[in-house]
Amino acid sequence: MNSSTLTCREVISTSLPASIMTGLYTLEVLTGNDVLLTSRQVSVEEFIPDRLKVTVTAAPTTVRPAETVNANITALNLFGPPAAGRKFEVEFSLKAKSFSAKEYPGYNFDIQAGSGRSALADLAEQFPHERREGETDAAGRGAAPYTVPDVRDMGTLTGTAFATIFDETGRPVNRLATFEVQTQKAMFGIEQIGGLVSTQKEVAMQFVALTPTGKPTAATAQVTIVRKLWETVLERQGDRYVYNSQKREEVLLNKELRLSGVGKINFRPLYSGEYEVRIMRPEASNYVAEYFYAYGSGDTAGNSFEVNNEGEVIIEADKPKYEPGETAQLLLKTPFPGRILVTVERDRVLDHFY
């Protein structure tokens, strides 16, 4: 215990005995009559430096599907000689790497596998971690090979080689190295269209093909435009019948598009409804998609939109957020025709429409 007279701000230092036990200790500040002012916990731990100097590199740093990457390990003892005969483990894993290009900020490059599901979801289940074991040679070196799965059209993945080397006492020393897996030569993107467009008017759709480093490249792409139709069917559930909406896709356009960096297609939606634009490598299953709604008062049919069978009104906005002064376009999807009251509210009703 140290006692001192403190001014407004004071620094007090003390030395811990070399024989002190490791663990949590509490520092307390008390007044002269032992009234606790404040306290703080500190941890005393014994620091033991690593007995090994370990470096891990991945070679090559960029690979393609079905190619092999090697995790090269070099281990030296604390005072310099090679750490020969040391056991090591290397665990390889893959994870998604998002892609964007600063020269194309308004483009969507997210890869999907259908039904709005990301093709990069659950990568750990698609590609389980793989472990390699070995022992360093007389020079303190070791290598662990890993063959990349033969996957296509998943953008660029980040691979990790997590190495664990054990010293003579069995204490582990961990290091890691990363590498890139380029599963496609061209990254396709679609310029964001916007949530709501008018029927009977052409919509300009811009596409782009980039290298994995974000540079324009020449490539052939498959462009598909589908319209989503909603059919109401009567289904039996146990001893009762219920009405359910089922989605059906109608392909409106399916063509190959030769891109020299940027390409364009003009499309005129004839009917109200939900549309999806897809771009992919020909014969690929994964694609990049952009969605939009088209609406025209005289071009709407009963199967144009999904409706709620419980009588709820679904509201779709043309943008996720707005700046002050902007105009919001709202699409109201109702379960039956009729007159509808729309209110704009915050702490009170700001406006209303019929």
Short mmCIF file of C-alpha atoms in Angstrom, two decimals:
data_model
loop_
_atom_site.label_atom_id
_atom_site.label_comp_id
_atom_site.label_asym_id
_atom_site.label_seq_id
_atom_site.Cartn_x
_atom_site.Cartn_y
_atom_site.Cartn_z
CA MET A 1 0.00 0.00 0.00
CA ASN A 2 1.27 3.44 -0.94
CA SER A 3 0.10 6.70 0.63
CA SER A 4 0.48 10.07 -1.05
CA THR A 5 -1.00 13.55 -1.05
CA LEU A 6 -2.59 14.16 -4.45
CA THR A 7 -3.05 17.39 -6.32
CA CYS A 8 -5.67 17.77 -9.08
CA ARG A 9 -3.74 15.34 -11.28
CA GLU A 10 -0.96 13.02 -10.12
CA VAL A 11 0.96 10.05 -11.50
CA ILE A 12 2.03 7.38 -9.03
CA SER A 13 4.30 4.52 -10.03
CA THR A 14 5.17 1.37 -8.15
CA SER A 15 7.13 -1.80 -8.83
CA LEU A 16 5.66 -5.27 -8.48
CA PRO A 17 7.71 -7.88 -6.62
CA ALA A 18 9.29 -10.51 -8.85
CA SER A 19 7.61 -13.21 -6.75
CA ILE A 20 4.08 -11.85 -7.18
CA MET A 21 1.52 -14.41 -8.32
CA THR A 22 -0.23 -13.98 -11.64
CA GLY A 23 -3.93 -13.10 -11.63
CA LEU A 24 -6.33 -10.18 -11.21
CA TYR A 25 -5.53 -7.40 -8.75
CA THR A 26 -7.55 -4.34 -7.72
CA LEU A 27 -6.11 -0.84 -7.47
CA GLU A 28 -8.04 1.35 -5.03
CA VAL A 29 -7.93 5.10 -4.40
CA LEU A 30 -9.02 6.05 -0.87
CA THR A 31 -9.27 9.28 1.08
CA GLY A 32 -7.30 9.89 4.25
CA ASN A 33 -10.16 8.44 6.31
CA ASP A 34 -10.38 5.29 4.15
CA VAL A 35 -13.34 6.29 1.99
CA LEU A 36 -13.14 4.54 -1.40
CA LEU A 37 -13.05 7.01 -4.29
CA THR A 38 -12.51 4.67 -7.22
CA SER A 39 -11.01 1.33 -8.12
CA ARG A 40 -9.75 -0.51 -11.16
CA GLN A 41 -8.77 -4.09 -11.90
CA VAL A 42 -5.43 -4.95 -13.49
CA SER A 43 -4.13 -8.29 -14.65
CA VAL A 44 -0.65 -9.55 -13.81
CA GLU A 45 0.58 -12.12 -16.30
CA GLU A 46 3.85 -13.82 -17.01
CA PHE A 47 5.03 -13.00 -20.51
CA ILE A 48 6.88 -15.79 -22.25
CA PRO A 49 8.17 -14.88 -25.72
CA ASP A 50 7.74 -17.32 -28.56
CA ARG A 51 10.61 -19.80 -28.73
CA LEU A 52 10.24 -19.96 -32.50
CA LYS A 53 10.40 -17.36 -35.24
CA VAL A 54 7.92 -18.54 -37.86
CA THR A 55 7.03 -17.20 -41.30
CA VAL A 56 4.31 -18.60 -43.57
CA THR A 57 3.80 -17.67 -47.21
CA ALA A 58 1.33 -18.87 -49.82
CA ALA A 59 2.58 -19.62 -53.31
CA PRO A 60 1.22 -18.69 -55.71
CA THR A 61 -0.78 -15.85 -54.19
CA THR A 62 -3.39 -16.00 -56.98
CA VAL A 63 -4.81 -19.32 -58.22
CA ARG A 64 -7.70 -20.59 -60.31
CA PRO A 65 -10.09 -23.47 -59.62
CA ALA A 66 -8.50 -26.94 -59.42
CA GLU A 67 -4.99 -25.46 -59.08
CA THR A 68 -2.70 -26.15 -56.12
CA VAL A 69 -1.38 -23.62 -53.63
CA ASN A 70 1.43 -24.37 -51.18
CA ALA A 71 1.79 -22.99 -47.67
CA ASN A 72 5.56 -22.68 -47.16
CA ILE A 73 6.75 -22.62 -43.56
CA THR A 74 10.13 -21.48 -42.21
CA ALA A 75 10.82 -21.96 -38.49
CA LEU A 76 13.90 -20.76 -36.59
CA ASN A 77 14.72 -21.25 -32.94
CA LEU A 78 14.87 -18.20 -30.71
CA PHE A 79 18.64 -17.80 -31.11
CA GLY A 80 18.85 -18.46 -34.84
CA PRO A 81 19.42 -22.14 -35.72
CA PRO A 82 16.75 -23.86 -37.83
CA ALA A 83 13.92 -25.49 -35.90
CA ALA A 84 14.27 -28.98 -37.34
CA GLY A 85 11.87 -31.79 -36.59
CA ARG A 86 9.05 -29.54 -35.35
CA LYS A 87 5.52 -30.75 -35.95
CA PHE A 88 3.13 -28.41 -37.71
CA GLU A 89 -0.49 -28.24 -38.79
CA VAL A 90 -1.96 -26.09 -41.56
CA GLU A 91 -5.70 -25.50 -41.92
CA PHE A 92 -6.98 -24.21 -45.25
CA SER A 93 -10.29 -22.37 -45.62
CA LEU A 94 -12.15 -20.25 -48.18
CA LYS A 95 -14.38 -17.24 -47.59
CA ALA A 96 -16.27 -14.78 -49.75
CA LYS A 97 -14.66 -11.58 -50.98
CA SER A 98 -16.95 -8.77 -52.04
CA PHE A 99 -16.24 -7.13 -55.38
CA SER A 100 -16.73 -3.51 -56.37
CA ALA A 101 -15.12 -1.07 -58.78
CA LYS A 102 -14.72 2.59 -57.83
CA GLU A 103 -14.99 3.59 -61.50
CA TYR A 104 -18.45 1.97 -61.60
CA PRO A 105 -20.09 3.00 -58.30
CA GLY A 106 -23.68 2.52 -59.49
CA TYR A 107 -23.25 -1.10 -60.59
CA ASN A 108 -24.34 -4.27 -58.84
CA PHE A 109 -21.84 -7.17 -58.88
CA ASP A 110 -23.48 -9.44 -56.26
CA ILE A 111 -23.58 -13.05 -57.45
CA GLN A 112 -26.72 -15.09 -56.85
CA ALA A 113 -27.58 -18.75 -57.15
CA GLY A 114 -31.32 -18.31 -57.74
CA SER A 115 -34.36 -17.32 -55.66
CA GLY A 116 -32.52 -14.25 -54.38
CA ARG A 117 -29.98 -16.41 -52.48
CA SER A 118 -26.35 -15.37 -52.54
CA ALA A 119 -24.05 -17.85 -54.27
CA LEU A 120 -21.46 -17.12 -51.57
CA ALA A 121 -23.67 -18.03 -48.61
CA ASP A 122 -22.61 -20.94 -46.40
CA LEU A 123 -19.15 -21.28 -47.96
CA ALA A 124 -17.95 -23.18 -44.89
CA GLU A 125 -20.55 -25.86 -45.63
CA GLN A 126 -19.84 -25.92 -49.35
CA PHE A 127 -16.07 -26.14 -48.83
CA PRO A 128 -15.16 -27.63 -45.43
CA HIS A 129 -11.83 -26.70 -43.88
CA GLU A 130 -8.97 -29.01 -44.82
CA ARG A 131 -6.04 -29.80 -42.52
CA ARG A 132 -2.50 -30.86 -43.39
CA GLU A 133 0.12 -32.13 -40.95
CA GLY A 134 3.86 -32.46 -41.27
CA GLU A 135 7.28 -31.96 -39.74
CA THR A 136 9.99 -29.42 -40.56
CA ASP A 137 13.15 -30.66 -42.27
CA ALA A 138 16.76 -30.08 -41.23
CA ALA A 139 16.58 -26.51 -42.54
CA GLY A 140 13.45 -25.77 -40.49
CA ARG A 141 11.25 -25.70 -43.57
CA GLY A 142 7.95 -27.38 -44.31
CA ALA A 143 5.26 -27.24 -46.97
CA ALA A 144 1.56 -28.08 -47.07
CA PRO A 145 -0.24 -28.38 -50.44
CA TYR A 146 -3.89 -27.52 -50.99
CA THR A 147 -5.86 -28.16 -54.16
CA VAL A 148 -8.55 -25.55 -54.69
CA PRO A 149 -12.05 -26.98 -55.35
CA ASP A 150 -13.13 -26.89 -58.98
CA VAL A 151 -15.73 -24.13 -58.53
CA ARG A 152 -16.85 -21.65 -61.16
CA ASP A 153 -18.71 -18.36 -61.34
CA MET A 154 -18.35 -17.39 -57.68
CA GLY A 155 -16.29 -14.25 -58.16
CA THR A 156 -13.08 -13.97 -56.17
CA LEU A 157 -12.63 -15.98 -52.98
CA THR A 158 -10.10 -15.37 -50.22
CA GLY A 159 -8.15 -18.42 -49.11
CA THR A 160 -6.43 -18.65 -45.73
CA ALA A 161 -3.62 -20.96 -44.67
CA PHE A 162 -3.56 -20.96 -40.84
CA ALA A 163 -0.35 -22.64 -39.66
CA THR A 164 0.42 -23.90 -36.15
CA ILE A 165 4.01 -24.94 -35.30
CA PHE A 166 4.88 -26.55 -31.97
CA ASP A 167 8.13 -25.83 -30.10
CA GLU A 168 10.06 -28.39 -28.05
CA THR A 169 7.70 -27.96 -25.09
CA GLY A 170 4.58 -28.41 -27.23
CA ARG A 171 3.64 -24.72 -27.06
CA PRO A 172 1.97 -23.60 -30.32
CA VAL A 173 3.05 -20.66 -32.46
CA ASN A 174 0.44 -19.49 -35.00
CA ARG A 175 0.88 -17.64 -38.27
CA LEU A 176 -1.30 -17.26 -41.35
CA ALA A 177 -1.03 -16.42 -45.03
CA THR A 178 -3.73 -15.53 -47.53
CA PHE A 179 -4.24 -16.11 -51.24
CA GLU A 180 -6.91 -15.32 -53.84
CA VAL A 181 -8.99 -17.77 -55.85
CA GLN A 182 -10.30 -16.26 -59.09
CA THR A 183 -13.24 -18.43 -60.15
CA GLN A 184 -14.07 -16.40 -63.26
CA LYS A 185 -12.09 -14.33 -65.74
CA ALA A 186 -14.76 -11.65 -66.18
CA MET A 187 -16.82 -10.06 -63.41
CA PHE A 188 -20.22 -9.01 -64.75
CA GLY A 189 -22.20 -6.10 -63.37
CA ILE A 190 -25.56 -4.39 -63.96
CA GLU A 191 -26.18 -0.69 -63.46
CA GLN A 192 -28.83 -0.20 -60.79
CA ILE A 193 -32.16 0.46 -62.49
CA GLY A 194 -34.29 1.90 -59.70
CA GLY A 195 -37.29 0.48 -57.96
CA LEU A 196 -40.22 1.61 -60.14
CA VAL A 197 -40.51 2.39 -63.87
CA SER A 198 -43.45 3.08 -66.18
CA THR A 199 -44.86 0.54 -68.61
CA GLN A 200 -44.73 1.19 -72.37
CA LYS A 201 -41.49 3.18 -71.93
CA GLU A 202 -38.01 1.97 -72.77
CA VAL A 203 -35.63 1.25 -69.92
CA ALA A 204 -31.91 1.57 -70.71
CA MET A 205 -29.97 -1.28 -69.10
CA GLN A 206 -26.20 -0.91 -68.82
CA PHE A 207 -23.89 -3.89 -68.34
CA VAL A 208 -20.17 -4.10 -67.70
CA ALA A 209 -17.47 -6.80 -67.81
CA LEU A 210 -14.38 -6.27 -65.65
CA THR A 211 -11.29 -8.25 -64.76
CA PRO A 212 -10.94 -9.36 -61.11
CA THR A 213 -8.74 -6.28 -60.63
CA GLY A 214 -11.53 -3.97 -61.84
CA LYS A 215 -10.33 -3.19 -65.37
CA PRO A 216 -12.69 -3.30 -68.41
CA THR A 217 -12.36 -6.46 -70.48
CA ALA A 218 -13.97 -8.07 -73.53
CA ALA A 219 -16.32 -10.94 -72.73
CA THR A 220 -19.46 -12.67 -73.97
CA ALA A 221 -22.37 -12.66 -71.53
CA GLN A 222 -25.82 -14.18 -71.42
CA VAL A 223 -28.53 -11.63 -70.60
CA THR A 224 -31.96 -12.84 -69.47
CA ILE A 225 -35.01 -10.75 -68.57
CA VAL A 226 -37.88 -12.49 -66.80
CA ARG A 227 -41.27 -11.31 -65.62
CA LYS A 228 -42.61 -12.81 -62.40
CA LEU A 229 -46.26 -13.81 -62.49
CA TRP A 230 -48.29 -14.68 -59.41
CA GLU A 231 -50.99 -17.33 -59.78
CA THR A 232 -53.54 -17.92 -57.03
CA VAL A 233 -54.16 -21.63 -56.50
CA LEU A 234 -56.49 -23.54 -54.19
CA GLU A 235 -54.53 -25.95 -52.00
CA ARG A 236 -55.67 -28.52 -49.51
CA GLN A 237 -54.09 -28.35 -46.07
CA GLY A 238 -55.36 -31.16 -43.91
CA ASP A 239 -59.15 -31.00 -43.85
CA ARG A 240 -59.44 -27.47 -45.25
CA TYR A 241 -58.70 -25.59 -48.46
CA VAL A 242 -56.72 -22.35 -48.64
CA TYR A 243 -55.72 -19.94 -51.40
CA ASN A 244 -51.98 -19.47 -51.96
CA SER A 245 -49.95 -17.37 -54.39
CA GLN A 246 -47.37 -19.24 -56.44
CA LYS A 247 -44.67 -17.54 -58.49
CA ARG A 248 -44.07 -18.39 -62.14
CA GLU A 249 -41.33 -16.91 -64.31
CA GLU A 250 -41.93 -15.87 -67.90
CA VAL A 251 -38.74 -15.40 -69.96
CA LEU A 252 -39.09 -12.27 -72.10
CA LEU A 253 -35.54 -11.99 -73.45
CA ASN A 254 -32.61 -14.38 -73.59
CA LYS A 255 -29.65 -13.36 -75.73
CA GLU A 256 -25.88 -13.29 -75.84
CA LEU A 257 -24.28 -9.88 -75.49
CA ARG A 258 -20.73 -9.14 -76.57
CA LEU A 259 -19.19 -6.70 -74.11
CA SER A 260 -16.11 -4.58 -74.70
CA GLY A 261 -16.12 -3.24 -71.19
CA VAL A 262 -19.64 -1.73 -71.30
CA GLY A 263 -22.77 -2.87 -73.18
CA LYS A 264 -26.36 -1.69 -73.37
CA ILE A 265 -29.83 -3.14 -73.97
CA ASN A 266 -33.11 -1.21 -74.25
CA PHE A 267 -36.17 -3.00 -72.88
CA ARG A 268 -39.81 -1.90 -72.91
CA PRO A 269 -42.00 -3.50 -70.19
CA LEU A 270 -45.48 -3.95 -71.62
CA TYR A 271 -47.28 -5.02 -68.46
CA SER A 272 -47.24 -4.08 -64.81
CA GLY A 273 -45.34 -6.44 -62.57
CA GLU A 274 -42.02 -7.48 -61.10
CA TYR A 275 -39.08 -7.94 -63.47
CA GLU A 276 -35.61 -9.40 -63.02
CA VAL A 277 -32.57 -8.82 -65.24
CA ARG A 278 -29.78 -11.41 -65.11
CA ILE A 279 -26.29 -11.45 -66.60
CA MET A 280 -23.96 -14.43 -66.49
CA ARG A 281 -21.37 -16.37 -68.39
CA PRO A 282 -23.05 -18.49 -71.09
CA GLU A 283 -24.07 -21.89 -69.64
CA ALA A 284 -23.38 -20.70 -66.08
CA SER A 285 -25.82 -21.30 -63.22
CA ASN A 286 -24.82 -18.34 -61.03
CA TYR A 287 -25.64 -14.82 -62.16
CA VAL A 288 -25.82 -11.15 -61.19
CA ALA A 289 -29.41 -9.87 -60.93
CA GLU A 290 -31.16 -6.52 -60.75
CA TYR A 291 -34.87 -6.14 -59.88
CA PHE A 292 -37.41 -3.48 -60.72
CA TYR A 293 -41.17 -2.95 -60.78
CA ALA A 294 -43.12 -1.65 -63.78
CA TYR A 295 -46.52 -0.08 -63.39
CA GLY A 296 -49.17 1.37 -65.67
CA SER A 297 -52.80 1.82 -64.66
CA GLY A 298 -54.14 0.20 -67.84
CA ASP A 299 -51.49 -2.53 -68.00
CA THR A 300 -52.17 -4.31 -64.73
CA ALA A 301 -53.62 -7.80 -64.50
CA GLY A 302 -54.63 -9.95 -61.56
CA ASN A 303 -51.36 -11.89 -61.69
CA SER A 304 -49.04 -8.87 -62.00
CA PHE A 305 -48.04 -8.68 -58.34
CA GLU A 306 -47.88 -10.85 -55.27
CA VAL A 307 -50.72 -10.05 -52.91
CA ASN A 308 -51.29 -10.86 -49.26
CA ASN A 309 -54.05 -13.41 -48.72
CA GLU A 310 -54.62 -12.15 -45.17
CA GLY A 311 -55.91 -8.81 -46.45
CA GLU A 312 -52.77 -6.75 -45.80
CA VAL A 313 -51.54 -4.03 -48.15
CA ILE A 314 -47.91 -4.38 -49.27
CA ILE A 315 -46.03 -1.12 -49.93
CA GLU A 316 -42.94 -1.12 -52.18
CA ALA A 317 -40.79 2.04 -52.48
CA ASP A 318 -38.67 2.88 -55.51
CA LYS A 319 -35.65 3.62 -53.27
CA PRO A 320 -34.49 2.35 -49.86
CA LYS A 321 -33.95 5.92 -48.56
CA TYR A 322 -34.50 9.50 -49.68
CA GLU A 323 -32.90 12.91 -49.31
CA PRO A 324 -34.97 15.94 -48.20
CA GLY A 325 -36.94 17.31 -51.13
CA GLU A 326 -36.97 14.07 -53.14
CA THR A 327 -40.20 12.50 -54.37
CA ALA A 328 -40.97 8.94 -53.32
CA GLN A 329 -42.86 6.64 -55.68
CA LEU A 330 -44.79 3.96 -53.81
CA LEU A 331 -46.32 0.85 -55.29
CA LEU A 332 -49.34 -0.37 -53.30
CA LYS A 333 -50.20 -4.05 -53.72
CA THR A 334 -53.71 -4.76 -52.45
CA PRO A 335 -55.54 -8.10 -52.16
CA PHE A 336 -58.65 -6.72 -53.93
CA PRO A 337 -59.63 -3.61 -55.95
CA GLY A 338 -61.02 -0.60 -54.14
CA ARG A 339 -60.29 2.87 -52.80
CA ILE A 340 -57.28 3.20 -50.50
CA LEU A 341 -56.24 5.83 -47.96
CA VAL A 342 -52.51 6.52 -47.66
CA THR A 343 -51.15 8.63 -44.80
CA VAL A 344 -47.62 9.97 -44.29
CA GLU A 345 -46.88 10.09 -40.57
CA ARG A 346 -44.15 10.87 -38.11
CA ASP A 347 -45.20 12.25 -34.73
CA ARG A 348 -48.39 13.35 -36.49
CA VAL A 349 -50.11 12.93 -39.85
CA LEU A 350 -48.09 15.01 -42.32
CA ASP A 351 -50.15 14.30 -45.43
CA HIS A 352 -52.77 11.96 -46.81
CA PHE A 353 -53.88 10.70 -50.21
CA TYR A 354 -56.79 8.72 -51.63
#
